[in-house]
Coordinates of C-alpha atoms and ligand atoms in Angstrom, one line a residue:
M1 CA 0.0 0.0 0.0
A2 CA 3.0 2.3 -0.1
M3 CA 4.0 4.9 -2.6
F4 CA 7.7 4.3 -2.6
F5 CA 9.1 6.4 -5.3
R6 CA 9.0 10.1 -4.8
S7 CA 12.2 11.2 -6.4
A8 CA 11.6 14.3 -8.4
S9 CA 13.6 13.2 -11.5
L10 CA 11.6 10.0 -11.6
V11 CA 8.4 11.9 -11.5
V12 CA 9.4 14.3 -14.3
R13 CA 10.5 11.4 -16.5
Q14 CA 7.3 9.6 -15.7
A15 CA 5.2 12.6 -16.6
T16 CA 6.8 13.0 -20.0
A17 CA 6.9 9.3 -20.8
L18 CA 3.2 8.9 -20.3
S19 CA 1.5 9.0 -23.6
L20 CA -2.2 10.0 -23.5
A21 CA -2.5 9.9 -27.3
G22 CA -5.8 8.4 -28.5
A23 CA -7.4 8.4 -25.1
R24 CA -10.9 9.7 -24.8
R25 CA -13.6 9.8 -22.4
Y26 CA -15.8 6.7 -22.3
S27 CA -19.2 8.4 -21.6
T28 CA -20.7 11.7 -21.6
G29 CA -21.2 11.4 -17.9
A30 CA -18.9 12.7 -15.2
P31 CA -15.4 13.2 -16.4
Y32 CA -12.7 11.3 -14.5
Q33 CA -9.9 13.1 -12.7
Y34 CA -7.5 10.1 -12.0
I35 CA -8.2 7.6 -14.7
L36 CA -8.8 7.4 -18.5
V37 CA -11.6 5.2 -19.6
E38 CA -12.5 4.0 -23.1
K39 CA -13.5 1.0 -25.1
K40 CA -11.0 -0.9 -27.1
G41 CA -10.8 -3.8 -29.5
E42 CA -12.0 -4.2 -33.1
K43 CA -15.6 -4.6 -31.8
Q44 CA -15.2 -2.1 -29.0
D45 CA -16.0 -4.9 -26.6
V46 CA -13.1 -4.5 -24.2
G47 CA -13.5 -1.9 -21.4
F48 CA -10.2 -0.1 -20.8
I49 CA -9.2 1.7 -17.6
Q50 CA -5.9 3.4 -17.4
L51 CA -4.7 4.7 -14.0
N52 CA -3.6 8.3 -14.7
R53 CA -1.8 10.0 -11.8
P54 CA 1.5 10.3 -13.5
K55 CA 3.1 12.7 -11.0
A56 CA 2.4 10.3 -8.2
L57 CA 3.3 7.1 -10.2
N58 CA -0.4 6.2 -9.9
A59 CA -0.4 6.1 -6.2
L60 CA -3.8 4.8 -5.2
C61 CA -5.8 7.5 -3.4
D62 CA -9.4 7.2 -2.4
G63 CA -10.6 9.4 -5.3
L64 CA -8.8 7.1 -7.8
M65 CA -10.3 4.0 -6.3
K66 CA -13.8 5.5 -6.3
E67 CA -13.4 6.4 -10.0
V68 CA -12.2 2.8 -10.8
S69 CA -15.4 1.6 -9.1
Q70 CA -17.5 3.9 -11.1
A71 CA -15.9 2.9 -14.4
L72 CA -16.3 -0.8 -13.5
D73 CA -20.0 -0.3 -12.8
A74 CA -20.4 1.4 -16.2
F75 CA -18.7 -1.5 -18.0
E76 CA -20.7 -4.1 -16.0
E77 CA -23.9 -2.5 -17.3
D78 CA -22.6 -2.1 -20.9
S79 CA -23.8 -5.2 -22.8
Q80 CA -21.2 -4.5 -25.5
V81 CA -18.4 -5.1 -23.1
G82 CA -17.2 -8.6 -22.5
A83 CA -14.0 -8.1 -20.7
I84 CA -12.1 -5.3 -18.9
V85 CA -8.4 -4.3 -19.0
I86 CA -6.8 -2.3 -16.2
T87 CA -3.4 -0.8 -16.8
G88 CA -1.2 2.0 -15.6
S89 CA 1.7 3.7 -17.4
E90 CA 5.0 2.1 -18.7
K91 CA 6.7 3.3 -15.5
A92 CA 4.1 2.2 -13.0
F93 CA 1.0 0.2 -12.8
A94 CA 0.6 1.7 -9.3
A95 CA 3.5 2.3 -7.0
G96 CA 1.3 2.0 -3.9
A97 CA -1.3 3.7 -1.9
D98 CA -1.2 7.4 -1.1
I99 CA 0.7 7.5 2.1
K100 CA -0.1 11.1 2.8
E101 CA -3.7 10.1 3.0
M102 CA -2.7 7.6 5.8
Q103 CA 0.1 9.4 7.6
N104 CA -2.0 10.8 10.5
R105 CA -4.8 8.3 10.6
T106 CA -5.6 6.8 14.0
F107 CA -6.6 3.2 14.7
Q108 CA -10.0 4.4 15.8
E109 CA -10.6 6.1 12.4
C110 CA -9.3 3.1 10.5
Y111 CA -11.4 0.7 12.4
S112 CA -14.6 2.7 12.7
G113 CA -14.5 3.7 9.0
N114 CA -13.4 0.2 8.0
F115 CA -10.5 1.8 6.1
L116 CA -9.8 0.2 2.6
S117 CA -12.9 -2.0 2.8
H118 CA -14.3 -0.4 -0.4
W119 CA -11.1 -1.0 -2.4
N120 CA -12.1 -4.5 -3.3
K121 CA -14.5 -3.6 -6.1
V122 CA -12.3 -5.1 -8.8
S123 CA -12.6 -8.5 -7.1
T124 CA -16.4 -8.4 -7.2
V125 CA -17.2 -7.6 -10.8
K126 CA -18.8 -10.4 -12.9
K127 CA -17.0 -9.6 -16.1
P128 CA -13.4 -10.9 -16.4
V129 CA -10.7 -8.3 -15.5
I130 CA -7.2 -8.4 -16.9
A131 CA -4.4 -6.4 -15.3
A132 CA -1.7 -5.3 -17.7
V133 CA 1.2 -4.4 -15.4
N134 CA 4.2 -2.4 -16.7
G135 CA 6.7 -1.0 -14.1
F136 CA 6.0 -0.9 -10.4
A137 CA 3.1 -2.9 -8.9
L138 CA 3.9 -2.3 -5.2
G139 CA 1.8 -2.4 -2.1
G140 CA -1.8 -1.4 -3.1
G141 CA -0.7 -1.6 -6.7
C142 CA 0.2 -5.3 -6.4
E143 CA -3.0 -5.9 -4.4
L144 CA -5.0 -4.2 -7.1
A145 CA -3.4 -6.4 -9.8
M146 CA -4.1 -9.5 -7.7
M147 CA -7.8 -8.6 -7.5
C148 CA -7.9 -9.0 -11.3
D149 CA -8.7 -12.4 -12.8
I150 CA -5.6 -12.5 -15.1
I151 CA -2.3 -10.7 -14.8
Y152 CA -0.1 -10.0 -17.8
A153 CA 3.3 -8.3 -17.1
G154 CA 5.6 -6.2 -19.1
E155 CA 9.2 -7.6 -18.9
K156 CA 10.4 -4.8 -16.7
A157 CA 7.5 -5.1 -14.2
Q158 CA 8.2 -5.4 -10.5
F159 CA 5.8 -6.8 -7.9
G160 CA 6.1 -6.3 -4.2
Q161 CA 4.4 -5.8 -0.8
P162 CA 6.8 -3.4 0.9
E163 CA 4.4 -2.2 3.6
I164 CA 6.8 -3.7 6.3
L165 CA 9.2 -0.9 5.5
L166 CA 6.6 1.6 6.6
G167 CA 5.8 -0.2 9.8
T168 CA 2.5 -1.7 8.6
I169 CA 1.3 -4.8 6.6
P170 CA -0.8 -5.2 3.5
G171 CA -4.4 -4.3 4.0
A172 CA -6.1 -4.9 0.7
G173 CA -5.6 -8.6 0.3
G174 CA -1.9 -8.7 -0.1
T175 CA -1.1 -11.4 2.4
Q176 CA -4.1 -13.5 1.3
R177 CA -4.1 -13.3 -2.5
L178 CA -0.3 -13.4 -2.8
T179 CA -0.1 -16.5 -0.6
R180 CA -2.7 -18.3 -2.7
A181 CA -0.9 -17.2 -5.9
V182 CA 2.7 -18.0 -5.1
G183 CA 2.7 -20.2 -2.0
K184 CA 3.8 -19.6 1.6
S185 CA 7.6 -19.3 1.3
L186 CA 7.7 -16.6 -1.4
A187 CA 4.7 -14.7 0.0
M188 CA 6.2 -14.7 3.5
E189 CA 9.6 -13.5 2.1
M190 CA 8.0 -10.7 0.1
V191 CA 5.7 -9.5 3.0
L192 CA 8.4 -9.8 5.7
T193 CA 11.4 -8.4 3.8
G194 CA 9.6 -6.0 1.5
D195 CA 11.7 -7.3 -1.4
R196 CA 10.3 -7.1 -4.9
V197 CA 10.1 -9.8 -7.6
S198 CA 10.7 -9.3 -11.3
A199 CA 8.2 -10.1 -14.0
Q200 CA 10.1 -13.3 -14.8
E201 CA 10.1 -14.4 -11.1
A202 CA 6.4 -13.5 -11.0
K203 CA 5.7 -15.7 -14.0
Q204 CA 7.7 -18.6 -12.6
S205 CA 5.8 -18.5 -9.3
G206 CA 2.4 -18.3 -10.9
L207 CA 1.6 -14.7 -10.0
V208 CA 1.3 -13.7 -13.7
S209 CA 0.3 -15.8 -16.6
K210 CA 2.3 -14.2 -19.4
V211 CA 5.2 -11.7 -19.9
F212 CA 5.5 -9.4 -22.9
P213 CA 7.9 -6.7 -24.2
I214 CA 6.8 -3.4 -22.7
D215 CA 5.2 -2.0 -25.8
Q216 CA 3.3 -5.2 -26.6
L217 CA 1.8 -5.6 -23.1
V218 CA -1.4 -3.5 -23.5
P219 CA -2.2 -4.7 -27.0
E220 CA -1.8 -8.3 -25.9
A221 CA -4.0 -7.7 -22.8
I222 CA -6.7 -6.2 -25.1
K223 CA -6.3 -9.2 -27.5
C224 CA -6.9 -11.5 -24.5
G225 CA -10.0 -9.4 -23.6
E226 CA -11.3 -9.7 -27.2
K227 CA -10.9 -13.4 -27.1
I228 CA -12.9 -13.7 -23.9
A229 CA -15.5 -11.1 -25.2
A230 CA -16.1 -13.3 -28.3
H231 CA -17.5 -16.0 -26.1
S232 CA -20.9 -16.2 -24.4
K233 CA -21.0 -13.6 -21.6
I234 CA -23.3 -15.7 -19.5
I235 CA -21.0 -18.8 -19.8
V236 CA -17.9 -16.8 -19.2
A237 CA -19.4 -15.5 -16.0
M238 CA -20.1 -19.1 -14.9
G239 CA -16.5 -20.1 -15.7
K240 CA -15.2 -17.2 -13.7
E241 CA -17.5 -17.9 -10.8
A242 CA -16.4 -21.6 -10.8
V243 CA -12.7 -20.8 -10.8
N244 CA -13.1 -18.2 -8.0
A245 CA -14.9 -20.8 -5.9
A246 CA -11.7 -22.8 -5.8
F247 CA -10.3 -20.1 -3.5
E248 CA -13.2 -20.2 -1.1
L249 CA -14.5 -23.8 -1.0
T250 CA -13.3 -27.3 -0.1
L251 CA -12.6 -29.5 -3.1
T252 CA -15.8 -31.4 -2.6
E253 CA -17.9 -28.3 -2.3
G254 CA -16.0 -26.6 -5.2
N255 CA -16.6 -29.7 -7.4
R256 CA -20.3 -29.7 -6.5
L257 CA -20.6 -26.0 -7.4
E258 CA -18.8 -26.6 -10.7
K259 CA -21.1 -29.5 -11.5
R260 CA -24.2 -27.4 -10.9
L261 CA -22.9 -24.5 -13.0
F262 CA -21.9 -27.0 -15.7
H263 CA -25.5 -28.4 -15.5
S264 CA -26.8 -24.8 -15.7
T265 CA -25.0 -24.2 -19.0
F266 CA -27.5 -26.7 -20.5
A267 CA -30.3 -24.2 -19.7
T268 CA -28.8 -21.6 -22.0
D269 CA -29.2 -21.1 -25.8
D270 CA -25.5 -20.5 -26.1
R271 CA -24.6 -24.0 -24.9
K272 CA -26.9 -25.4 -27.5
E273 CA -25.5 -23.1 -30.2
G274 CA -21.9 -23.9 -29.2
M275 CA -22.3 -27.7 -29.4
T276 CA -24.5 -27.5 -32.5
A277 CA -21.9 -25.3 -34.3
F278 CA -19.2 -27.8 -33.3
V279 CA -21.1 -30.7 -34.7
E280 CA -21.9 -28.8 -37.9
K281 CA -18.3 -27.7 -38.2
R282 CA -19.0 -24.0 -38.1
K283 CA -18.2 -21.1 -35.8
A284 CA -20.6 -20.6 -33.0
S285 CA -22.6 -17.4 -32.9
F286 CA -23.4 -16.6 -29.2
Q287 CA -26.3 -14.4 -28.2
D288 CA -25.5 -14.2 -24.5
K289 CA -28.7 -16.0 -23.7
Ligands
NAG1 C1 0.6 14.8 10.0 O1 0.9 15.4 11.2 C2 2.2 16.0 11.3 C3 2.5 16.4 12.7 O2 1.4 17.0 13.3 C4 2.2 17.2 10.3 O3 3.5 17.9 10.3 C5 1.9 16.7 8.9 O4 1.8 17.7 8.0 C6 0.6 15.9 8.9 N1 0.5 15.3 7.6 C7 -0.6 15.4 6.8 C8 -0.6 14.7 5.5 O5 -1.6 16.1 7.1

């Protein structure tokens, strides 16, 4: 949750490196201050959210997280959108939470207000969310990436939970999702030393599924989103629900849920179309029904 890079030169380079070309507002509604939102893909079926606080290396402040929630709500309601990509800049996905916002908070305020409890929005959306991580994904940035369903990394990406350096621990799922993703030893090492891992180490440990050259990362994440968006939305949602259940349920209960969801696919037009198209050796045309 920490914003670890405040060096002025870094910030200046960051500001000039960030290219906003081609970005436009997603809706005619409230403009966003901290993020850029648009639809991408040949069929405009991939919702795209770019964290855009370049001077702060995308430090996650409350306002930014609220805007991400709003953008996600809009994409959830948009029947054209079948998948969502969240990215930052080439320098930083998000270098942590905004420590200035936390510096003088008391326990009583944190506890009474259930501080950070509304930061988990990304983990509750039904549509698949892909994190495209270039640069730093530290503290809250790493936690945000881990709330997504799939993580792609640029080859210079760095992941870490350095809260321990600030006298605190991760508070937005860092100790839980990291441990489930990479196992106890590496998670413990990262949380207790504050050391970062590279994109390659993250791939090796199962934290990310693919690593790409920096400039290919976002296009590849969008391609993945397009591939998912081409499938039946209702069936994709069932697949996501079933995989997520693996983190919550025993094997017996998880397998039971999977079986019921599998049975449920037989109540849909899209399951019938998919199998009929397969038998007729043609491409399926899904109607999300
Ligand atoms: C926190 O408190 C200290 C000491 O009272 C003060 O100097 C500092 O400016 C405060 N920080 C913020 C972000 O308000």
